[in-house]
XYZ file of C-alpha atoms in Angstrom:
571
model
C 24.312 22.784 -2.897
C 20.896 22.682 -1.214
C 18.130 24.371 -2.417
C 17.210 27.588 0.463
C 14.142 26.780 2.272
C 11.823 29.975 1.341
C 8.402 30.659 3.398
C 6.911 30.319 -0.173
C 4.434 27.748 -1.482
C 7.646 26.240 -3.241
C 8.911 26.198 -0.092
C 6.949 23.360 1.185
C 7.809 21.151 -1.724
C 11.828 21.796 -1.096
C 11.136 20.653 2.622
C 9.046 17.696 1.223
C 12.239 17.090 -1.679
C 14.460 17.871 1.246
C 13.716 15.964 4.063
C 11.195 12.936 2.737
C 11.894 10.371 4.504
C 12.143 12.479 7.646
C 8.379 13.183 6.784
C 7.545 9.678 6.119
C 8.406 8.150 9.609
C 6.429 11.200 11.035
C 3.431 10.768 9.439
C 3.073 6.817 10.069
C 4.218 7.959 14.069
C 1.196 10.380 13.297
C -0.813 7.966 11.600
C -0.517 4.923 14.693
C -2.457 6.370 17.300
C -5.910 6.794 15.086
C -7.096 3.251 15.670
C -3.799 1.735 16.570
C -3.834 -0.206 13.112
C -7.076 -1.584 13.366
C -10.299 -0.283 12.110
C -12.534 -1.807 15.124
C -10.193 0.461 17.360
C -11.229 3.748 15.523
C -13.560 5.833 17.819
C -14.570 9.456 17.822
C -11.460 10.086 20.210
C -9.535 9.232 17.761
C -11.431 11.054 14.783
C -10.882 14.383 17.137
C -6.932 13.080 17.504
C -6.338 12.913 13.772
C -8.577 16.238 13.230
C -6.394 18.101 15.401
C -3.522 16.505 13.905
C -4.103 17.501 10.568
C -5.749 20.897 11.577
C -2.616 21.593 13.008
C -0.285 20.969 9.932
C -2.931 22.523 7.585
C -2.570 26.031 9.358
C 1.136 25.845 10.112
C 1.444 25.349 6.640
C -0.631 27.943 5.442
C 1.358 30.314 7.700
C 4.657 29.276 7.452
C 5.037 29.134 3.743
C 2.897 31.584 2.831
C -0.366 29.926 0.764
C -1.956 33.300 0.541
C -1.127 36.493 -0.730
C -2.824 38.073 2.737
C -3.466 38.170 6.023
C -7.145 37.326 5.142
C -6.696 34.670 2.271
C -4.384 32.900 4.527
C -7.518 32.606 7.416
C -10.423 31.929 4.672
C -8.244 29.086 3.422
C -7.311 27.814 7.073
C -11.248 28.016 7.734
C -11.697 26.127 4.691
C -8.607 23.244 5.090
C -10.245 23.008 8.890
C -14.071 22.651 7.612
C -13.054 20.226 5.330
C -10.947 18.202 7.573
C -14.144 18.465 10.599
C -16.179 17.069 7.133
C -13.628 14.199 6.872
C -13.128 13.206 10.776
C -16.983 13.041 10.770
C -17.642 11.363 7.346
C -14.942 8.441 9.059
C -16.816 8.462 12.883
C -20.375 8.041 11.310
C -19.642 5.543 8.506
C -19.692 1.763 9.598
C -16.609 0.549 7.875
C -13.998 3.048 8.592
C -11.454 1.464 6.504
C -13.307 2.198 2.947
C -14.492 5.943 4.618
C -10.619 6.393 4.781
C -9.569 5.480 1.470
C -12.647 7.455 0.207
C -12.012 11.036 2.597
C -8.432 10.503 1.455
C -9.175 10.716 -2.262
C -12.012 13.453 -2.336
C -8.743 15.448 -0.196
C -5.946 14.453 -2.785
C -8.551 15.606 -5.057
C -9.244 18.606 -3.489
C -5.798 19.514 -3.410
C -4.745 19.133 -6.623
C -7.947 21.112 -7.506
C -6.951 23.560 -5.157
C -3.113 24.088 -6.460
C -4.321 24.096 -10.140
C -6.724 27.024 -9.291
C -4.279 29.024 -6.986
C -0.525 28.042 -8.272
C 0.768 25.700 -11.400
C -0.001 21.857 -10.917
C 3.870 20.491 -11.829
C 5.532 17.232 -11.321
C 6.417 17.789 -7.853
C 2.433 18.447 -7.451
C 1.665 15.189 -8.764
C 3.985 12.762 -7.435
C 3.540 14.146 -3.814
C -0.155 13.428 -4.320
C 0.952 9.769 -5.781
C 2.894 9.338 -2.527
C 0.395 10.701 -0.175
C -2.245 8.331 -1.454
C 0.356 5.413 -1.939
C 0.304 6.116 1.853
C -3.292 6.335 2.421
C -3.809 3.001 0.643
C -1.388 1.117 2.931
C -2.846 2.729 5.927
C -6.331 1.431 4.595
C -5.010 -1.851 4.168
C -3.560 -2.388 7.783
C -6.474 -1.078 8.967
C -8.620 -4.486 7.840
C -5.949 -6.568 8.172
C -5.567 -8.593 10.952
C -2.579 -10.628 12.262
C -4.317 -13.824 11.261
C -5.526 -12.147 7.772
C -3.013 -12.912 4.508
C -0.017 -13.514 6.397
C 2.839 -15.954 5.217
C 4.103 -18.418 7.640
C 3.204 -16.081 10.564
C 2.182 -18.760 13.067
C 0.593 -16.614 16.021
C 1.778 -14.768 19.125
C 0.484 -17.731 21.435
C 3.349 -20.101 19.479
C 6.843 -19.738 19.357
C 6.725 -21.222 15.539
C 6.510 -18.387 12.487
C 6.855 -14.647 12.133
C 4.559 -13.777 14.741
C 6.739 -16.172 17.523
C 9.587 -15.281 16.170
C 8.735 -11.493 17.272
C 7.364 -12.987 20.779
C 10.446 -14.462 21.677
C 12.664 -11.167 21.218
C 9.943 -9.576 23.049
C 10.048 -12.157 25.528
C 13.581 -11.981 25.936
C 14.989 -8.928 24.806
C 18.652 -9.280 22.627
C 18.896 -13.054 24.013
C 20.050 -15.097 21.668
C 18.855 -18.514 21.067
C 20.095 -21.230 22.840
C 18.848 -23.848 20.356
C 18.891 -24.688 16.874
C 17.306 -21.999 14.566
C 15.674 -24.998 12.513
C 13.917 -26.597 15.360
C 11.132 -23.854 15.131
C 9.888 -22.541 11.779
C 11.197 -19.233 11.041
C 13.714 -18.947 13.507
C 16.675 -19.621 10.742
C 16.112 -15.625 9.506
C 18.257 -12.687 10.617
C 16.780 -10.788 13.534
C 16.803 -7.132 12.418
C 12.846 -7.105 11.353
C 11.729 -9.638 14.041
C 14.022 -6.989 16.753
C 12.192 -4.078 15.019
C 8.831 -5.185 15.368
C 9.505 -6.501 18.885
C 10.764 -3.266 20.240
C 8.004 -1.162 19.132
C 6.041 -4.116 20.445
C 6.855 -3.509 23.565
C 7.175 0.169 23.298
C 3.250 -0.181 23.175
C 2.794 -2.016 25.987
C 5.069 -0.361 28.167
C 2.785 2.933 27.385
C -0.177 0.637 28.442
C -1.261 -0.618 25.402
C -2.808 -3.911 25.955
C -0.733 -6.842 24.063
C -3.225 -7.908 21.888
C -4.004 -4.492 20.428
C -0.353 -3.715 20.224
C 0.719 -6.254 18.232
C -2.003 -5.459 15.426
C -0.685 -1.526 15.741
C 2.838 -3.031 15.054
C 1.903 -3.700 11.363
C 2.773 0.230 11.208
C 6.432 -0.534 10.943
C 5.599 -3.210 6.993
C 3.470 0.009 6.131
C 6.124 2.490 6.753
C 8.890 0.386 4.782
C 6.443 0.080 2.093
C 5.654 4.009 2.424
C 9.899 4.512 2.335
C 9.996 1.874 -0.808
C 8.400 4.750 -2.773
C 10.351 7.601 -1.514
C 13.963 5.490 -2.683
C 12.456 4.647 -6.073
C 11.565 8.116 -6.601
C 15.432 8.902 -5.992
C 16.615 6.204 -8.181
C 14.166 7.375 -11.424
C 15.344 11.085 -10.794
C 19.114 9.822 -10.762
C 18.393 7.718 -14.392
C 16.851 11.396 -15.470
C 13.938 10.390 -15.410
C 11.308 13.282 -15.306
C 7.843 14.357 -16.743
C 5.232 12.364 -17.724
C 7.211 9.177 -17.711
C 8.474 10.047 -14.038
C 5.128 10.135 -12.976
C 3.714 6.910 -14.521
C 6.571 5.247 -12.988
C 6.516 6.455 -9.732
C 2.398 5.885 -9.962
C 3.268 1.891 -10.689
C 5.424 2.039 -7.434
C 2.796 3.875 -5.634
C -0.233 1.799 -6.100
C 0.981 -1.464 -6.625
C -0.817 -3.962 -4.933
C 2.315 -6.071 -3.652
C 3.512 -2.859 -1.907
C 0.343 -2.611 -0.651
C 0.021 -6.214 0.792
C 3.413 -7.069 2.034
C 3.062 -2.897 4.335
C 0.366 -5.286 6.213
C 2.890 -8.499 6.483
C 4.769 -9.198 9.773
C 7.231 -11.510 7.597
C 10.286 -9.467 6.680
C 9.965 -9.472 3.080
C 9.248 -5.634 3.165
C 12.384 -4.428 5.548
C 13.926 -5.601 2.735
C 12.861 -3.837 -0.316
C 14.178 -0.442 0.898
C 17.930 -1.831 1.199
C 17.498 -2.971 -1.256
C 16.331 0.146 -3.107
C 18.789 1.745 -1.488
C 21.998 -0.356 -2.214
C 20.688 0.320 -6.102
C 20.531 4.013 -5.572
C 24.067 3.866 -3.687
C 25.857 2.135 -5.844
C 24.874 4.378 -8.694
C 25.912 7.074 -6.632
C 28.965 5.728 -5.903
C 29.659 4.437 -9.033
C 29.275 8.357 -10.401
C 31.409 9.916 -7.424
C 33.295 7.109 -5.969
C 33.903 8.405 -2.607
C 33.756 7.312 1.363
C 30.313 8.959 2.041
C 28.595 7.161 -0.628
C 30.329 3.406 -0.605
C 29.761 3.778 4.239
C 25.190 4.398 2.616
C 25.733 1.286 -0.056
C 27.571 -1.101 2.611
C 24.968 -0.256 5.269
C 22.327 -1.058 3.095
C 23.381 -4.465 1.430
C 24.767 -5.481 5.068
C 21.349 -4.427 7.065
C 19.403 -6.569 3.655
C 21.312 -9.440 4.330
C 21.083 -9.079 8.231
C 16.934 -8.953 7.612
C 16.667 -11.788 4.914
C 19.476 -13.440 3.389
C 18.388 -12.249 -0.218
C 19.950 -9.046 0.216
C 22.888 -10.420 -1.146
C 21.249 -10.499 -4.859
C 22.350 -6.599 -5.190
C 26.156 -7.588 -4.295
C 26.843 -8.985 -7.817
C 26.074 -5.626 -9.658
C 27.604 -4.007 -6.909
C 31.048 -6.132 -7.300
C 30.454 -5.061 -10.987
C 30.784 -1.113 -10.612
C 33.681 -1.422 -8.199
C 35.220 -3.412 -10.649
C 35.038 -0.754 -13.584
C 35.873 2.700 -11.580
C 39.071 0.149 -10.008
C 40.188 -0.721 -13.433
C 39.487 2.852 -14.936
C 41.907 4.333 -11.822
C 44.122 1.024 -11.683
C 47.442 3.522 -11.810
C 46.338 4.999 -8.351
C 44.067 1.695 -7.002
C 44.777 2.373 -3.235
C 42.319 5.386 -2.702
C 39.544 2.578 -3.946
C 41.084 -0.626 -2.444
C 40.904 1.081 0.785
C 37.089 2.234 0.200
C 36.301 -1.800 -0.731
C 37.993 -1.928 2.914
C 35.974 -0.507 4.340
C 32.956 -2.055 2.536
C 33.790 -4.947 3.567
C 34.273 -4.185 7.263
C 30.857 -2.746 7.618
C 28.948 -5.283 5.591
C 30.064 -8.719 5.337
C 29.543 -9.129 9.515
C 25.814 -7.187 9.831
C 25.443 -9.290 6.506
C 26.082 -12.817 7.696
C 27.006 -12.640 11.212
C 23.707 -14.777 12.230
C 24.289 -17.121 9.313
C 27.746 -18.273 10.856
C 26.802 -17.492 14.457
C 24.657 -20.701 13.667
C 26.507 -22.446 11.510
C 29.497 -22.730 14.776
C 26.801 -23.057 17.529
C 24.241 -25.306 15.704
C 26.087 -26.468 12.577
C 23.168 -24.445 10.497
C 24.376 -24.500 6.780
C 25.334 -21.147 5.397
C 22.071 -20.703 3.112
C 19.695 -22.834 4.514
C 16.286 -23.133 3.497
C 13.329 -25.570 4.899
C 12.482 -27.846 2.046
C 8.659 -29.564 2.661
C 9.516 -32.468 0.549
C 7.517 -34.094 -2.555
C 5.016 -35.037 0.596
C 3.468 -31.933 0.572
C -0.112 -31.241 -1.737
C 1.889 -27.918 -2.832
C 4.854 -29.928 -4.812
C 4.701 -30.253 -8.477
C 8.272 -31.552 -8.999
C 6.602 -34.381 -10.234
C 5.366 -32.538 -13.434
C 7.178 -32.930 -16.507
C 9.787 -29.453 -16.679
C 8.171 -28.006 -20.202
C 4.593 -28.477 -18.652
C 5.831 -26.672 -15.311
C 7.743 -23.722 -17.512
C 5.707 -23.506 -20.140
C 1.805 -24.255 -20.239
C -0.120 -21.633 -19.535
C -3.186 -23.787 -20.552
C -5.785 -26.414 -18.697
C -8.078 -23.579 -17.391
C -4.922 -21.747 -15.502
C -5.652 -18.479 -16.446
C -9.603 -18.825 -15.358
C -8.503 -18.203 -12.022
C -6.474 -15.172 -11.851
C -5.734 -15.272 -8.264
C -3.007 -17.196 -6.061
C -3.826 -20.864 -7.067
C -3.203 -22.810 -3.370
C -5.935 -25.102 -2.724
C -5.315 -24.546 0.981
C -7.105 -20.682 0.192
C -9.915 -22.412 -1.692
C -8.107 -22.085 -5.244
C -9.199 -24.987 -8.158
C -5.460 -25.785 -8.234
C -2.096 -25.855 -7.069
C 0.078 -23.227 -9.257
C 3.025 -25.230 -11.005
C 3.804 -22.716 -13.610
C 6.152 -19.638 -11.834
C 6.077 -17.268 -14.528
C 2.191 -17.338 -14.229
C 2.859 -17.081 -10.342
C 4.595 -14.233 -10.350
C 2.121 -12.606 -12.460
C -0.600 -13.763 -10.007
C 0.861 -12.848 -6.836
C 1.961 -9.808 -7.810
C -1.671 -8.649 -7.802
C -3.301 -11.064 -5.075
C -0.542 -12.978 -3.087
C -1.312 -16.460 -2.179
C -1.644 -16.657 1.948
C -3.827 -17.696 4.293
C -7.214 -15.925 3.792
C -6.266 -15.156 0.324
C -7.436 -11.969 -1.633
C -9.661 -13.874 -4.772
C -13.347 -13.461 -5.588
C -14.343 -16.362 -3.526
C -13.550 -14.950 -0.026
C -14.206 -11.721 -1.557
C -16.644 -11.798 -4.311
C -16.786 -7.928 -4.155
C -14.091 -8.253 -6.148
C -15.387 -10.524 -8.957
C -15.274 -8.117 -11.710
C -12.476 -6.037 -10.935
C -10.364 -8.560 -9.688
C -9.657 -9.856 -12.867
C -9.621 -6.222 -14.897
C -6.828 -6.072 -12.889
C -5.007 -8.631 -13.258
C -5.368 -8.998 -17.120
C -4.447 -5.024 -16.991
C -0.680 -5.729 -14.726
C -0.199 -8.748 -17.313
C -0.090 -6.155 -20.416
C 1.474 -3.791 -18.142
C 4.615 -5.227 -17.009
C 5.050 -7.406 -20.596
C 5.241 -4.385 -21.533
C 7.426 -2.947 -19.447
C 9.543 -6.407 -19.254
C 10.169 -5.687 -23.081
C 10.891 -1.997 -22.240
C 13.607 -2.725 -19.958
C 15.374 -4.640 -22.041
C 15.171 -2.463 -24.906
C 16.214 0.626 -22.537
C 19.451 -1.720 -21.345
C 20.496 -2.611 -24.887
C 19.871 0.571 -26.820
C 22.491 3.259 -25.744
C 20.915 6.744 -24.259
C 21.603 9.931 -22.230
C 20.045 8.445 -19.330
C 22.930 6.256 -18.212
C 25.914 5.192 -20.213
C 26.914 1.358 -21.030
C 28.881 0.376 -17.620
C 24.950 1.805 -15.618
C 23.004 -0.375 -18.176
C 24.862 -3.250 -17.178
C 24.799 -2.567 -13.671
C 20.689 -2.527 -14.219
C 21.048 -5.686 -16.261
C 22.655 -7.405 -13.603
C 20.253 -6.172 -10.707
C 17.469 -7.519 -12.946
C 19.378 -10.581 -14.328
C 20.307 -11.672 -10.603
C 16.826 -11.237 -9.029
C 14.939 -13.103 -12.268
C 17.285 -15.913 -12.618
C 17.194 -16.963 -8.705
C 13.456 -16.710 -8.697
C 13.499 -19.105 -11.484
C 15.947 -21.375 -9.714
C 14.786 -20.888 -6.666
C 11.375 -22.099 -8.567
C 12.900 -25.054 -9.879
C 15.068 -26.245 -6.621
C 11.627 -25.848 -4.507
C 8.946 -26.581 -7.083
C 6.325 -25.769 -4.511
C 3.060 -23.357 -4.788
C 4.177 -21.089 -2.322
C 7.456 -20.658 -3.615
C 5.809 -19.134 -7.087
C 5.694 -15.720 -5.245
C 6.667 -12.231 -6.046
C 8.120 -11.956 -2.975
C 11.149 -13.101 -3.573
C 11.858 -10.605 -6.646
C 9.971 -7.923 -5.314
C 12.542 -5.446 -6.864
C 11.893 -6.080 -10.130
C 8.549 -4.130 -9.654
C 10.308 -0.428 -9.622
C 13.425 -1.713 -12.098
C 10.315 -2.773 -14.653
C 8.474 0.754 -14.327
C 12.114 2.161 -14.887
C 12.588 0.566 -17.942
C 9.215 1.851 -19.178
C 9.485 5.309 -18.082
C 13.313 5.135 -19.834
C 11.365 4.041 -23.215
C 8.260 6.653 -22.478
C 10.759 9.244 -21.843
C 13.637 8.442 -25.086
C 10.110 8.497 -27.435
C 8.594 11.945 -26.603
C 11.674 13.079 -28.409
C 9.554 11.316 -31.806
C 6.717 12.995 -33.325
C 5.636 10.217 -35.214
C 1.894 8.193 -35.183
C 3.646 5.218 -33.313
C 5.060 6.905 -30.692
C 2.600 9.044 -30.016
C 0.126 5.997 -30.103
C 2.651 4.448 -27.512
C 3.018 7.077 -25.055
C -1.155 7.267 -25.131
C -1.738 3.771 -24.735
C 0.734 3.598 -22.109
C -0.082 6.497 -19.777
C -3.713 5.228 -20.165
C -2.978 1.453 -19.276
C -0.699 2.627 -16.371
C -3.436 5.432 -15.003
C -5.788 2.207 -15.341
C -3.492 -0.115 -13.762
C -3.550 2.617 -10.147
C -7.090 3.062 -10.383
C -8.145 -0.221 -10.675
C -5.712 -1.455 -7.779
C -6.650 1.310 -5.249
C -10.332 0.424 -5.735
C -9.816 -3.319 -5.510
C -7.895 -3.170 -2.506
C -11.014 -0.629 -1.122
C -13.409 -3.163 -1.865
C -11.556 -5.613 -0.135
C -11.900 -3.715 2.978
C -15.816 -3.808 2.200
C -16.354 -6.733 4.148
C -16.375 -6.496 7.762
């Protein structure tokens, strides 16, 4: 039953609860026109644009649900919301570099807010993670804002080229739903499915058909990577509260989500690595669903999502397994009466497997494309270390590879080419490894925090690796044993192909979180599950444990938002 939407300060958290993703597209649509996603296109136009904006939702909301006991309280706070907002707009049109002046006005206002609901109502968990999200969202938008299509961007090739990301988005611009009339391999990135590429190109030309010149518009498309990113937390907030997850350890985990600097990277990437991460969050949270009520209106939400992953990268598959696994167990538990369930796999499989591979064996008939293909560069290229001996490449973590804590190319100015993936992952999680790399040497602002960071996410997610584990194995009231191996297998999947996919293309690029982003919200799960099961213990460990933890976490989101502020320091 939903909750009744009350013209009460509640109120406005059950519309937020309600209706969040909704609320997320709106305020990126909000969010575009101030600077078109690029700081050199901020002007005081646009500082009056988001003023109004905001003025406008500040007193509608003051209004509508009430955040006053009066007539007069509700005017002397809309006076104050609209003097501080005037303070902000002005703080961002006088200050040189607009990005930092936006992650800074956005934090004094989170700040403010908070302050502001402690004061007047009862700062709760709803309080708190809303903030998380809102400045999850502010750090993404600061992040698009100084990056540029040729800044940190993997394989994106330009949109003068028909080769990489960035062509690949040209040509559907160019040609609308055309398909290609050659072979996907001939030109690199062509081989992926078109849903991100058609995505980016329609808003693409969305913006120019409104008169947006072509070169601005296709920096202001980097909204669409920032709003996936932005929706990334919203379906990871859904999947904790269906675990149980709540307090304390809901907050820390939704905080990792929030602030994590891949998130916060890959919302500025026009590859399609971050279309993908809310399918696939979303065929986890399905499939739970499903797997709790196994009905039509929850297996039509898990198809669609695995289908429209696989029809944006052909990784979306890696939630099918654990998928296969639930419809497995509620088929055999109702095996008298299967045909009520055989008909839902039916239908499943009608909706997904052609948006899931439909491109994959469009080309494999037209261009004889295999199935999963993958461009190899060959033991040619100065990335490879196949040539390393397998212990060295798996398990050295020596020879002056953990002085440089950033993505080791050489090609980005690194000492070395990575060889070792586990260190890769841990490495690229923070920094990525792309052209124009984030590390201390294009970006020696960076120098000393760069690495607090990094060593802080290695103790981190250990920790949190060892939490998950313990979380799946140990039995609990937050899922019972046929969910833990359903988690088991989601992580199991996306760890062992990284590893293989590591070891079939033993190249520096491939040694990227990218390609098990999901692992990021499934590890602050498993911590959150273990922060959560030990507040239920009084004693000096756990109590130690929870401290440490919330601490090291708090650390790990204040550290990252003012790393990736200083990166937007340089001009």
């Amino acid at each position: 039953m939903k909750e009744k939407l009350q013209r009460t300060p509640e109120g406005l958290f059950t519309l937020m609860r309600r209706h969040p993703y909704l609320l997320t597209i709106v305020l990126c649509g909000l969010l575009l026109p101030f600077g078109l996603a690029d700081r050199a296109n901020i002007t005081a136009a646009s500082c009056v644009y988001l003023g109004v904006v905001m003025g406008a939702i500040s007193v509608t909301a003051v209004f509508v649900f009430n955040l006053g006991k009066n007539r007069s309280e509700k005017l002397l706070l809309s006076g104050i919301m609209l003097a501080c907002i005037t303070a902000g707009m002005l703080t961002i049109g006088f200050v040189e570099n607009k990005a930092y002046a936006v992650a800074l006005v956005a934090l004094i206002a989170a700040s403010a807010a908070v302050f502001f609901i402690r004061i007047a109502y009862k700062v709760n968990d709803a309080v708190i993670i809303a903030v998380l999200i809102a400045l999850g969202i502010a750090i993404r938008f600061v992040y698009i804002l100084y990056t540029g299509s040729v800044d940190r961007q993997h394989d994106g090739g330009n949109f003068n080229d028909i080769r990489g990301h960035m062509g690949y988005i040209k040509y559907w611009y160019d040609y609308g739903l055309k398909l290609p009339d050659y072979d996907v391999r001939i030109y690199e990135q062509h081989y992926h499915p078109p849903l991100h590429h058609w995505l980016m190109a329609l808003l693409l030309r969305g913006l120019t058909a409104i008169g947006v010149n072509f070169p601005t518009a296709a920096e202001a498309i980097q909204i669409l990577p920032m709003l996936y990113s932005s929706l990334t937390m919203i379906v990871s907030y859904r999947v904790f509260r269906l675990v149980k997850l709540c307090g304390n350890p809901l907050i820390a985990a939704m905080a990792i989500v929030c602030f994590h600097p891949t998130f916060i990277i890959f919302g500025g990437s026009y590859n399609n690595d971050m279309l993908l991460m809310p399918f696939v969050m979303g065929a986890i949270l399905w499939g739970l669903r499903w797997y709790r009520e196994p009905v039509m209106r929850n297996i039509i939400p898990l198809a669609l999502c695995i289908g429209l992953g696989m029809m944006t990268k052909l990784s979306g598959w890696m939630a099918a397994p654990a998928v296969a696994f639930v419809f497995i167990v509620v088929l055999i538990r109702h095996i008298k009466k299967p045909l009520r369930y055989i008909g839902q796999f039916a239908v499943f499989g009608v909706i997904c497997i052609p948006l899931g591979i439909w491109w994959q064996v469009r080309n494999l008939i037209k261009f004889q494309v295999p199935l999963s293909y993958i461009p190899n560069f060959g033991e040619q290229s100065f990335m490879y270390s196949g040539n390393l001996p397998l212990t060295q490449r798996l398990f050295s973590f020596g020879n002056g590879q953990l002085d440089f804590v950033y993505g080791s190319i050489t090609i980005v100015d690194a000492p070395y080419n990575e060889y070792n993936p586990t260190l890769g992952l841990f490495k690229t999680a923070m920094f990525d490894e792309c052209a124009n790399s984030i590390n201390d040497v294009h970006f020696p602002q960076i120098h000393i925090t760069g690495p607090i960071l990094f060593w802080i996410s290695v103790v981190l997610f250990l920790t949190a690796f060892v939490c998950f584990v313990v979380s799946m194995v140990r039995k609990s009231g937050n899922m019972d044993g046929a969910e833990r191996v359903y988690f088991s297998l989601l992580f199991g999947v996306e760890l062992v192909s990284y590893y293989l996919f590591a070891l079939a293309y033993p190249h520096s690029c491939t040694f990227n979180i990218r390609y098990c982003m999901p692992l990021i919200p499934l590890c602050a799960m498993g911590l959150a599950l273990v922060l959560q099961r030990s507040e239920s213990s009084q004693s000096a460990l756990s109590t130690w444990f929870r401290r440490v933890m919330y601490a090291v976490s708090g650390a790990f989101c204040c550290m990252s938002y003012i790393v990736y502020t200083q990166v937007g320091m340089s001009m």
